[in-house]
Amino acid sequence: MLFGLTGGIGSGKSLIAQGLRNLGCAVYDTDSEARRIMQTNPCVRSQVELLFGSDIYCGDRLDRPAVAQLVFHDASLRERLNGIVHPAVAFDVEQWAKEQQGLCFVESAILFESGMERLCRAVVCITAPDELCIRRTMQRDGASREAVEARMLSQMSEAGRIARSQFVVCNDGSRAVDALCLDILHFCQACKP
Ligand code: ADP
């Protein structure tokens, strides 16, 4: 049974994903798998080349900084890129989930925006106060406050994510991550297929 794991930047999704892996669950890391798919899926590659020109790949490697630069100022280009990548990742998640036994999770900051929640039995949302998310992300990425705030603003609002989730976990440091992971496991185990 596939569950979604989402939350804003710095909420602690990746840490909780690791905690769930430690409890024996399989977790699909959308960020790294999307990178792999853009690099290795020939159908995706040819569409990305059509969008940006074939120079966007150097051998097997996609010039990710150039892509980020190009889509940063151009919302329609970004949407067209998402229209190529999101369905390919969703397809891959679906195949992957079929191969898993027991509970499995797909971790994505943009689970709703990408439509991937439709593949999930239920969605777990990780939350934390904005200021804590900002400080965690600045420390993790060595990024400026402005850069982190800009990334936060580009995401769906926390209220929007919470409204569309079936289970909300507050990762504000008041409870250990292991305990939060057990709560998530119990919620998922109680969900009927
Ligand atoms: P996300 O994947 O949601 O962007 P991460 O899981 O990478 O967030 O967490 C951001 C940073 O904050 C990481 O360095 C992580 O180790 C740290 N962090 C997250 N939650 C906690 C917590 N409960 N206690 C201590 N550090 C935390």
XYZ file of C-alpha atoms in Angstrom, residues 7-173:
167
model
C 5.680 18.837 3.768
C 7.332 22.166 3.150
C 11.051 22.730 2.807
C 12.830 22.120 6.122
C 9.805 20.465 7.720
C 11.851 17.288 8.144
C 10.475 15.045 5.356
C 13.834 13.498 4.536
C 14.683 12.852 8.178
C 11.311 11.201 8.725
C 11.687 9.249 5.473
C 14.959 7.878 6.859
C 13.230 7.011 10.140
C 10.581 5.082 8.203
C 13.288 3.219 6.281
C 14.871 2.304 9.610
C 11.512 0.791 10.589
C 11.639 -1.385 7.482
C 9.468 0.669 5.097
C 10.469 1.381 1.513
C 10.533 5.084 0.639
C 10.717 6.478 -2.907
C 12.811 9.657 -2.927
C 11.185 11.699 -5.684
C 13.999 14.266 -5.966
C 16.755 11.781 -6.664
C 14.568 9.488 -8.775
C 13.410 12.438 -10.912
C 17.074 13.301 -11.500
C 17.782 9.707 -12.526
C 14.753 9.629 -14.859
C 15.752 12.912 -16.548
C 19.198 11.466 -17.075
C 18.344 7.953 -18.219
C 14.815 7.782 -19.665
C 15.242 8.228 -23.461
C 11.682 9.452 -23.982
C 12.065 12.097 -21.255
C 15.490 13.077 -22.583
C 14.239 13.650 -26.114
C 11.382 15.828 -24.858
C 13.730 17.825 -22.598
C 16.067 18.307 -25.593
C 13.146 19.553 -27.672
C 12.335 22.085 -24.974
C 15.841 23.397 -24.236
C 17.979 22.262 -27.185
C 20.291 19.244 -27.291
C 23.165 21.199 -25.676
C 21.302 20.900 -22.381
C 22.836 17.407 -22.065
C 26.571 16.974 -21.973
C 27.006 13.286 -22.747
C 24.764 11.565 -20.201
C 24.604 14.541 -17.874
C 21.795 17.066 -17.820
C 23.028 20.600 -17.179
C 20.785 21.104 -14.157
C 22.029 24.602 -13.227
C 21.218 25.759 -16.783
C 17.731 24.217 -16.585
C 17.125 25.868 -13.198
C 18.265 29.215 -14.611
C 16.048 28.895 -17.703
C 12.863 27.932 -15.853
C 13.390 30.357 -12.956
C 12.163 33.376 -14.909
C 9.799 31.571 -17.266
C 6.694 30.016 -15.699
C 5.413 28.559 -18.966
C 8.727 26.807 -19.639
C 8.649 25.473 -16.067
C 5.137 24.132 -16.602
C 6.168 22.436 -19.832
C 9.143 20.836 -18.085
C 6.883 19.666 -15.251
C 4.491 18.282 -17.878
C 7.323 16.046 -19.101
C 8.870 15.052 -15.776
C 5.866 14.645 -13.449
C 4.008 11.997 -15.503
C 7.252 10.042 -16.029
C 7.988 10.066 -12.284
C 4.380 9.146 -11.429
C 4.595 6.182 -13.811
C 7.877 5.092 -12.213
C 6.428 5.414 -8.683
C 3.455 3.287 -9.689
C 5.685 0.499 -11.058
C 7.973 0.714 -8.031
C 5.040 0.537 -5.573
C 3.765 -2.649 -7.246
C 7.102 -4.313 -6.486
C 7.029 -3.413 -2.778
C 5.629 -5.606 -0.076
C 3.745 -4.026 2.809
C 3.712 -0.301 3.444
C 5.668 2.009 1.180
C 5.933 5.774 0.849
C 6.575 8.329 -1.837
C 8.327 11.406 -0.432
C 7.765 14.632 -2.330
C 7.576 18.338 -1.462
C 5.237 18.738 -4.459
C 3.067 15.657 -4.023
C -0.141 17.639 -4.656
C 1.225 19.967 -7.342
C 2.485 16.972 -9.331
C -0.777 15.046 -8.941
C 1.053 12.117 -7.369
C -1.257 12.047 -4.357
C -3.756 10.314 -6.643
C -1.556 7.205 -6.481
C -1.603 7.206 -2.677
C -3.956 5.479 -0.261
C -3.513 8.495 2.064
C -1.134 11.413 2.526
C 0.968 12.194 5.598
C 1.971 15.846 5.946
C 4.987 16.908 8.006
C 4.741 20.372 9.532
C 6.926 22.671 11.636
C 6.789 26.392 12.393
C 8.019 28.540 9.463
C 10.890 30.057 11.406
C 12.190 26.614 12.387
C 11.913 25.373 8.771
C 13.855 28.433 7.587
C 16.636 27.981 10.150
C 16.931 24.241 9.482
C 17.155 24.796 5.736
C 19.666 27.662 6.016
C 21.867 25.406 8.146
C 21.431 22.313 5.946
C 22.020 24.062 2.600
C 24.245 26.946 3.699
C 21.627 29.171 2.036
C 20.621 32.731 2.844
C 17.344 33.512 4.620
C 16.114 35.316 1.476
C 16.813 32.291 -0.734
C 15.007 29.931 1.659
C 12.030 32.300 2.009
C 11.783 32.559 -1.790
C 11.693 28.759 -2.075
C 9.031 28.584 0.638
C 6.903 31.152 -1.161
C 7.119 29.188 -4.419
C 5.548 26.151 -2.706
C 1.925 25.435 -1.902
C 0.878 26.970 1.432
C 1.115 24.869 4.580
C -2.656 25.316 5.084
C -3.267 23.940 1.576
C -1.111 20.885 2.227
C -2.746 20.220 5.610
C -6.267 20.533 4.156
C -5.490 17.848 1.561
C -3.685 15.424 3.889
C -5.181 12.617 5.950
C -2.570 12.632 8.738
C -0.574 15.605 10.000
C 2.621 15.248 12.016
C 4.189 18.193 13.826
C 7.991 17.916 13.728
C 8.825 20.926 15.895
C 11.349 19.058 18.038
